[in-house]
Coordinates of C-alpha atoms in Angstrom, one line a residue:
M1 CA -0.1 -0.1 0.0
N2 CA 2.8 2.5 1.0
Q3 CA 4.5 1.8 -2.6
L4 CA 1.2 2.4 -4.3
R5 CA 0.9 5.6 -2.4
L6 CA 4.4 6.7 -3.4
S7 CA 3.6 5.9 -7.0
A8 CA 0.5 7.6 -7.1
L9 CA 2.2 10.7 -5.6
A10 CA 5.1 10.4 -7.9
L11 CA 2.3 10.5 -10.9
L12 CA 0.7 13.5 -9.7
T13 CA 3.8 15.4 -9.0
G14 CA 5.3 14.4 -12.4
A15 CA 1.9 15.7 -14.1
I16 CA 1.6 18.9 -12.4
S17 CA 5.2 19.7 -12.7
G18 CA 5.2 18.9 -16.3
A19 CA 2.1 20.9 -16.9
G20 CA 3.4 24.0 -15.2
A21 CA 6.7 23.9 -17.1
A22 CA 4.5 23.3 -20.3
L23 CA 2.6 26.4 -19.4
V24 CA 5.6 28.7 -18.8
L25 CA 7.3 27.5 -21.9
G26 CA 4.2 28.0 -24.1
L27 CA 4.0 31.7 -22.6
I28 CA 7.8 32.3 -23.5
G29 CA 7.0 31.1 -27.1
V30 CA 4.2 33.6 -27.4
I31 CA 6.0 36.2 -26.2
T32 CA 8.8 35.4 -28.4
R33 CA 6.7 35.1 -31.7
A34 CA 5.1 38.4 -30.7
L35 CA 8.5 40.3 -30.2
W36 CA 10.4 38.8 -33.5
G37 CA 7.2 37.2 -35.5
D38 CA 6.9 33.9 -37.1
P39 CA 9.5 34.1 -40.2
L40 CA 12.4 35.2 -38.1
V41 CA 11.8 32.3 -35.3
E42 CA 11.6 30.1 -38.1
G43 CA 14.8 31.3 -39.8
L44 CA 12.8 32.2 -43.0
Q45 CA 13.3 36.1 -42.5
R46 CA 16.5 37.7 -44.3
Q47 CA 18.4 40.8 -43.2
I48 CA 16.1 42.0 -40.2
P49 CA 16.8 45.4 -39.5
L50 CA 20.1 45.8 -37.7
I51 CA 19.3 48.5 -35.6
W52 CA 16.2 46.4 -34.3
S53 CA 18.2 43.2 -33.6
L54 CA 21.0 45.2 -31.9
A55 CA 18.5 46.9 -29.7
V56 CA 16.5 44.0 -28.5
C57 CA 19.1 41.8 -28.3
G58 CA 21.5 44.1 -26.5
G59 CA 18.7 45.3 -24.3
I60 CA 18.1 41.8 -22.8
G61 CA 21.9 41.7 -22.4
L62 CA 21.8 45.0 -20.4
L63 CA 18.9 43.6 -18.3
L64 CA 20.9 40.1 -17.8
S65 CA 23.7 42.0 -16.7
Q66 CA 21.6 43.6 -13.9
L67 CA 19.9 40.6 -12.9
H68 CA 23.3 38.8 -12.5
R69 CA 25.1 41.4 -10.3
A70 CA 24.3 39.4 -7.4
G71 CA 26.7 36.7 -8.5
D72 CA 26.7 33.0 -9.5
Q73 CA 23.4 32.4 -7.5
T74 CA 21.5 34.3 -9.8
L75 CA 22.3 31.8 -12.6
L76 CA 20.5 29.1 -14.0
P77 CA 21.9 25.7 -13.1
E78 CA 22.5 23.7 -16.0
L79 CA 20.6 20.4 -16.2
P80 CA 23.4 18.2 -14.7
E81 CA 23.7 20.8 -11.9
T82 CA 20.1 20.5 -10.8
I83 CA 20.1 16.7 -11.0
A84 CA 23.0 16.9 -8.7
E85 CA 21.3 19.1 -6.4
L86 CA 18.6 17.0 -6.2
L87 CA 20.4 14.1 -5.1
D88 CA 22.6 15.8 -2.7
P89 CA 20.4 18.8 -1.5
D90 CA 22.3 19.2 1.6
H91 CA 25.3 20.3 -0.4
A92 CA 23.5 22.2 -2.9
P93 CA 24.8 26.1 -3.4
P94 CA 22.5 28.7 -2.5
R95 CA 20.4 29.9 -5.5
N96 CA 18.2 32.9 -6.1
N97 CA 15.8 30.8 -8.1
G98 CA 13.4 33.8 -8.8
R99 CA 16.2 35.7 -10.6
A100 CA 17.6 32.8 -12.5
I101 CA 14.4 31.7 -13.9
L102 CA 13.6 35.5 -15.0
S103 CA 17.0 35.7 -16.5
A104 CA 16.7 32.2 -18.4
A105 CA 13.0 33.3 -19.9
L106 CA 14.9 36.2 -20.9
A107 CA 17.6 34.5 -22.7
Q108 CA 15.0 32.5 -24.5
I109 CA 13.0 35.2 -25.5
G110 CA 16.2 37.5 -26.6
G111 CA 17.3 34.9 -29.0
G112 CA 19.9 33.2 -26.9
S113 CA 21.4 30.1 -28.8
I114 CA 20.3 27.8 -26.1
G115 CA 17.8 25.3 -25.4
P116 CA 14.8 25.0 -23.0
E117 CA 15.6 22.0 -20.9
A118 CA 17.8 23.5 -18.3
L119 CA 14.8 26.2 -17.3
M120 CA 12.2 23.5 -17.9
T121 CA 13.8 20.9 -15.4
R122 CA 14.4 23.7 -12.9
L123 CA 10.7 24.8 -13.1
A124 CA 9.6 21.1 -12.5
A125 CA 12.0 20.7 -9.6
L126 CA 10.8 23.8 -7.7
L127 CA 7.2 23.2 -8.5
S128 CA 7.5 19.6 -7.1
Q129 CA 9.4 21.2 -4.0
R130 CA 6.3 23.5 -3.4
I131 CA 4.1 20.4 -3.8
W132 CA 6.1 17.7 -2.0
R133 CA 7.4 19.4 1.2
G134 CA 8.8 16.4 2.7
R135 CA 12.4 14.8 2.5
D136 CA 11.6 12.3 -0.5
H137 CA 13.8 13.6 -3.1
D138 CA 12.8 10.7 -5.4
L139 CA 9.6 12.5 -5.8
K140 CA 11.6 15.7 -6.9
L141 CA 13.5 13.6 -9.4
A142 CA 10.2 12.0 -10.6
A143 CA 9.1 15.7 -11.2
T144 CA 12.3 16.5 -13.3
A145 CA 12.1 13.4 -15.3
G146 CA 8.8 14.1 -16.0
S147 CA 8.9 17.2 -17.4
L148 CA 11.4 15.7 -19.9
G149 CA 8.4 14.0 -21.3
L150 CA 8.1 16.9 -23.7
F151 CA 10.2 14.9 -25.9
G152 CA 7.8 12.1 -26.7
F153 CA 10.1 9.7 -25.1
P154 CA 9.4 9.0 -21.1
L155 CA 12.5 7.0 -20.9
L156 CA 14.7 10.1 -21.4
G157 CA 13.9 11.5 -17.9
G158 CA 14.9 7.9 -16.7
A159 CA 18.2 8.1 -18.6
V160 CA 19.2 11.6 -17.2
V161 CA 18.1 11.3 -13.4
Q162 CA 19.5 7.8 -13.0
S163 CA 21.5 7.0 -10.0
D164 CA 22.9 4.6 -8.0
R165 CA 20.7 5.7 -5.1
H166 CA 17.6 5.8 -6.9
R167 CA 16.6 2.6 -8.8
D168 CA 12.9 2.0 -7.5
L169 CA 12.0 2.6 -11.0
I170 CA 8.3 1.2 -10.9
A171 CA 7.4 3.1 -7.4
R172 CA 9.3 6.2 -8.3
W173 CA 10.4 8.3 -11.2
I174 CA 8.9 6.1 -13.7
P175 CA 5.2 7.2 -12.8
G176 CA 6.6 10.8 -12.6
V177 CA 8.0 10.4 -16.3
L178 CA 4.6 9.5 -17.5
G179 CA 2.7 11.9 -15.7
G180 CA 5.2 14.7 -16.7
G181 CA 4.7 13.5 -20.3
A182 CA 1.0 13.6 -20.1
G183 CA 1.1 16.9 -18.4
F184 CA 3.1 18.2 -21.4
A185 CA 0.7 16.7 -24.0
A186 CA -2.3 18.1 -22.6
F187 CA -0.9 21.4 -22.6
H188 CA 0.6 21.1 -26.3
G189 CA 4.3 21.1 -24.6
I190 CA 5.4 18.6 -27.0
D191 CA 4.9 20.8 -30.1
Q192 CA 5.8 23.9 -28.2
A193 CA 9.3 22.5 -27.2
S194 CA 10.0 20.6 -30.1
G195 CA 9.0 22.7 -33.1
G196 CA 6.3 20.0 -34.1
S197 CA 6.5 16.6 -35.8
L198 CA 8.9 15.3 -38.3
Q199 CA 6.7 12.8 -39.3
R200 CA 5.5 14.8 -42.6
I201 CA 9.0 14.2 -43.8
P202 CA 9.0 11.1 -45.9
Y203 CA 11.2 8.2 -44.5
S204 CA 13.7 6.5 -47.1
W205 CA 15.5 3.1 -46.8
P206 CA 18.5 1.9 -49.0
S207 CA 16.8 -0.4 -51.8
N208 CA 20.3 -2.4 -52.7
L209 CA 23.9 -2.7 -51.7
G210 CA 25.2 0.1 -53.3
E211 CA 22.6 2.2 -51.5
D212 CA 23.5 0.5 -48.4
L213 CA 27.3 1.0 -48.6
G214 CA 26.6 4.5 -49.2
S215 CA 24.1 5.1 -46.0
F216 CA 27.0 3.2 -44.0
S217 CA 30.0 5.5 -45.2
S218 CA 27.9 8.8 -45.2
A219 CA 26.8 7.8 -41.4
A220 CA 30.7 7.0 -40.5
I221 CA 32.1 9.9 -41.9
A222 CA 29.2 12.0 -40.2
G223 CA 30.2 10.4 -37.1
V224 CA 33.6 11.9 -37.4
V225 CA 32.1 15.1 -38.0
G226 CA 30.0 14.9 -35.0
W227 CA 32.7 13.9 -32.7
G228 CA 34.6 16.8 -34.2
L229 CA 31.8 19.3 -33.7
G230 CA 31.7 18.2 -30.0
W231 CA 35.2 18.2 -29.4
L232 CA 35.3 21.8 -30.4
L233 CA 32.3 22.7 -28.2
L234 CA 33.9 20.7 -25.3
R235 CA 37.4 22.4 -25.9
W236 CA 35.6 25.7 -26.3
R237 CA 33.8 25.5 -23.1
S238 CA 36.9 24.2 -21.0
W239 CA 38.9 27.3 -22.0
L240 CA 36.0 29.7 -21.2
E241 CA 35.2 28.2 -17.8
P242 CA 38.6 29.1 -16.0
Q243 CA 38.2 32.9 -17.6
Q244 CA 35.4 33.4 -15.0
L245 CA 34.0 36.1 -17.5
L246 CA 31.1 37.2 -15.6
A247 CA 33.2 37.7 -12.3
H248 CA 35.6 40.1 -14.1
W249 CA 33.5 42.2 -16.3
R250 CA 29.5 42.2 -15.4
W251 CA 28.6 43.6 -18.9
W252 CA 29.4 40.3 -20.7
P253 CA 25.7 39.6 -21.2
A254 CA 25.2 42.7 -23.0
L255 CA 28.2 41.9 -25.3
T256 CA 26.9 38.7 -26.1
G257 CA 23.4 40.0 -26.8
L258 CA 25.3 42.2 -29.6
L259 CA 26.9 39.2 -31.0
L260 CA 23.4 37.7 -31.3
G261 CA 22.0 40.8 -32.6
L262 CA 24.8 40.8 -35.6
T263 CA 24.3 37.1 -36.4
M264 CA 20.5 37.6 -36.2
H265 CA 21.1 40.2 -39.2
W266 CA 23.2 38.2 -41.3
L267 CA 22.9 34.4 -40.3
P268 CA 19.2 34.1 -39.0
L269 CA 19.6 30.3 -38.0
V270 CA 22.3 31.4 -35.5
P271 CA 20.2 32.6 -32.5
F272 CA 17.6 30.8 -30.7
A273 CA 17.5 27.0 -29.8
G274 CA 16.9 25.8 -33.4
E275 CA 13.7 23.8 -32.7
E276 CA 11.4 25.9 -34.9
Q277 CA 14.0 26.5 -37.7
L278 CA 14.7 22.7 -38.2
R279 CA 11.4 21.5 -40.0
P280 CA 11.6 24.2 -42.6
L281 CA 15.0 23.1 -43.5
L282 CA 14.3 19.2 -43.4
E283 CA 11.3 19.7 -45.6
G284 CA 13.1 22.0 -48.2
V285 CA 11.1 25.1 -47.2
N286 CA 14.1 27.2 -46.2
R287 CA 16.7 27.0 -49.0
I288 CA 20.0 27.8 -48.1
E289 CA 23.5 27.3 -49.4
P290 CA 25.6 24.2 -48.2
S291 CA 28.5 26.7 -47.0
V292 CA 26.2 29.2 -45.2
L293 CA 24.5 26.1 -43.4
M294 CA 28.1 25.0 -42.3
I295 CA 29.0 28.6 -41.3
S296 CA 26.1 28.8 -39.3
A297 CA 26.3 25.5 -37.4
I298 CA 29.8 26.1 -36.2
I299 CA 29.0 29.9 -35.0
K300 CA 26.1 28.6 -33.7
L301 CA 28.1 26.2 -31.5
L302 CA 30.6 28.7 -30.5
L303 CA 27.8 31.1 -29.4
L304 CA 26.3 28.3 -27.4
G305 CA 29.4 27.9 -25.5
L306 CA 29.8 31.7 -25.2
C307 CA 25.9 32.2 -24.0
L308 CA 26.5 29.3 -21.2
E309 CA 29.4 31.3 -19.7
T310 CA 28.1 34.9 -19.9
G311 CA 24.3 34.5 -18.1
W312 CA 22.6 33.6 -21.3
R313 CA 21.6 30.0 -19.4
G314 CA 19.8 27.5 -21.1
G315 CA 20.2 23.8 -22.5
L316 CA 22.3 22.0 -24.9
F317 CA 19.9 19.5 -26.3
F318 CA 18.1 21.3 -28.8
P319 CA 20.9 23.4 -30.0
L320 CA 23.2 20.4 -30.7
F321 CA 20.4 18.8 -32.5
F322 CA 20.1 21.7 -34.8
I323 CA 23.9 22.0 -35.4
A324 CA 24.0 18.5 -36.4
C325 CA 21.0 18.9 -38.7
A326 CA 22.3 21.9 -40.0
A327 CA 25.8 20.3 -41.0
G328 CA 24.2 17.2 -42.3
I329 CA 22.0 19.0 -44.8
G330 CA 25.0 21.0 -46.0
L331 CA 27.1 17.9 -46.3
N332 CA 24.3 16.0 -48.1
E333 CA 24.1 18.7 -50.7
L334 CA 27.5 18.8 -51.0
S335 CA 27.9 15.0 -51.7
P336 CA 24.5 14.1 -53.2
G337 CA 25.5 10.7 -54.4
L338 CA 26.5 9.5 -50.9
G339 CA 24.1 8.4 -48.4
S340 CA 20.7 10.2 -47.6
L341 CA 19.6 13.3 -45.9
G342 CA 18.8 10.7 -42.8
S343 CA 22.3 9.1 -42.9
W344 CA 24.2 12.4 -42.3
C345 CA 21.8 14.0 -39.9
G346 CA 21.8 11.0 -37.9
G347 CA 25.2 10.1 -37.6
I348 CA 26.2 13.7 -36.9
T349 CA 23.3 13.7 -34.1
G350 CA 24.5 10.5 -32.5
A351 CA 28.6 11.3 -32.6
I352 CA 28.1 15.1 -31.0
Y353 CA 25.3 13.8 -28.5
L354 CA 27.4 11.0 -27.3
T355 CA 30.8 13.3 -27.4
V356 CA 29.2 16.1 -25.3
L357 CA 26.8 14.2 -23.0
R358 CA 29.1 10.9 -22.3
S359 CA 26.1 9.0 -21.9
P360 CA 25.3 6.3 -24.8
L361 CA 21.8 5.6 -23.2
L362 CA 20.9 9.6 -23.4
A363 CA 22.7 10.0 -26.8
L364 CA 20.4 6.9 -28.1
I365 CA 17.2 8.1 -26.7
L366 CA 17.7 11.7 -27.7
G367 CA 18.9 10.9 -31.5
L368 CA 16.2 8.5 -32.0
G369 CA 13.5 10.7 -30.3
L370 CA 14.4 14.0 -32.0
L371 CA 14.8 12.5 -35.4
Q372 CA 11.4 10.4 -34.9
G373 CA 12.7 7.2 -36.8
H374 CA 14.8 9.0 -39.4
G375 CA 18.2 7.9 -39.8
A376 CA 17.9 5.4 -36.9
T377 CA 20.9 3.4 -38.0
A378 CA 22.9 5.9 -38.8
V379 CA 22.6 7.2 -35.1
L380 CA 24.1 3.9 -33.8
V381 CA 26.7 4.2 -36.7
G382 CA 27.6 7.8 -35.4
M383 CA 27.8 6.7 -31.9
A384 CA 30.0 4.0 -32.4
V385 CA 32.6 5.9 -34.4
A386 CA 32.3 8.7 -31.8
W387 CA 32.9 6.1 -29.0
L388 CA 35.8 4.5 -30.8
I389 CA 37.5 8.0 -31.3
T390 CA 36.8 9.1 -27.7
H391 CA 38.1 5.9 -26.1
R392 CA 41.3 5.6 -28.6
P393 CA 44.5 4.7 -26.9
Q394 CA 46.7 7.9 -26.3
P395 CA 50.2 8.2 -27.2
G396 CA 52.2 7.1 -24.1
D397 CA 49.3 4.9 -22.8
A398 CA 51.4 1.8 -22.9
P399 CA 50.1 -1.4 -21.3
P400 CA 51.0 -2.0 -17.7
P401 CA 53.7 -4.5 -17.3
G402 CA 52.8 -8.0 -16.6
L403 CA 53.4 -9.6 -13.5
Q404 CA 56.8 -11.1 -13.4
T405 CA 57.2 -14.4 -11.8
P406 CA 60.5 -16.6 -11.1
D407 CA 59.7 -18.7 -14.5
S408 CA 59.3 -15.3 -16.6
P409 CA 62.0 -15.3 -19.2
E410 CA 62.8 -11.6 -18.3
C411 CA 63.0 -11.9 -14.6
P412 CA 66.6 -11.8 -13.5
E413 CA 68.0 -15.2 -11.8
P414 CA 67.3 -14.5 -7.8
Q415 CA 70.8 -14.1 -6.0
W416 CA 70.8 -16.4 -2.9

């Protein structure tokens, strides 16, 4: 009976938290579209007035500079930090959650190259703390996992919040995942967060051995490209983090906003998370030169790292997905006789997620879920390539010498 009660509480907590986060994301989406207009949000508008983009993005950057004056406690924690704080609340650093959530919402509205999942999971965790005031942190994890139901894959929440100390799947966070997914679906949270379904895009499968080899080859090459993009982001962030940019100069958010405004004028695919920009690209509605796509993907990746380190806080999932697909579309157009669009996008997606997130299960669920079955085999190939590169032996990593015994030929004779 007690286990049934906990399951019901987890289900209720996950559903309410997911629905609440969906409502907030929906409101952010409405404000964003009212401010920028649908064509710009979807990457279809060219040459937005430079004065307008600089004024809005720079103005929001100034607001973020003011909100973050109090220090790091005003920054929205990234998704791994939120999960770590839920697992070990006694050692969680103090947070000004009001300022953190407001600043993250402004970053979404202002066109930051960041995703919504960090804001979403933080909202879900705070809502669950309001609903469940006891010490059962598993229910807070249930709410956080439940909020990730917006991806359409309830297991995603489990892959993110898994912990050696939280293995009671049936009684705890799986009901929260399902409840959160139901809450998002009821409030159209899935469409709000993913830019709609990709099911209208026709599926393609190889019909002969030549196409099989072409798809496998393109997926393997895409895996190398995806690993390279992921490695670039990790190196970029590892260089930025020790700089402590906000601690040394409080106006970094404003400068980042001006950079976003500049890119919004000349490269409209760089700002925003990319969920609304992706479907027109994949459906062929938005025709862009391959070179522009590749440049946009790299600049978006660099701005993603800069945003996260200068107060424009958010998530990685959707920007990485867009970067992978933009690069995949560009490579597919540059090599039309090799593979398919699905094999290029799938290979890069699987590889970049595995490289950055360091979790094969999470990379697999994200790749298959966001591509909705397109390039499923390529996702696996890209992940395998990235895993092999990441775990390749490094120079100087010689195997340890074997244990020597008196019978070993290289063992010196004992001196009696």
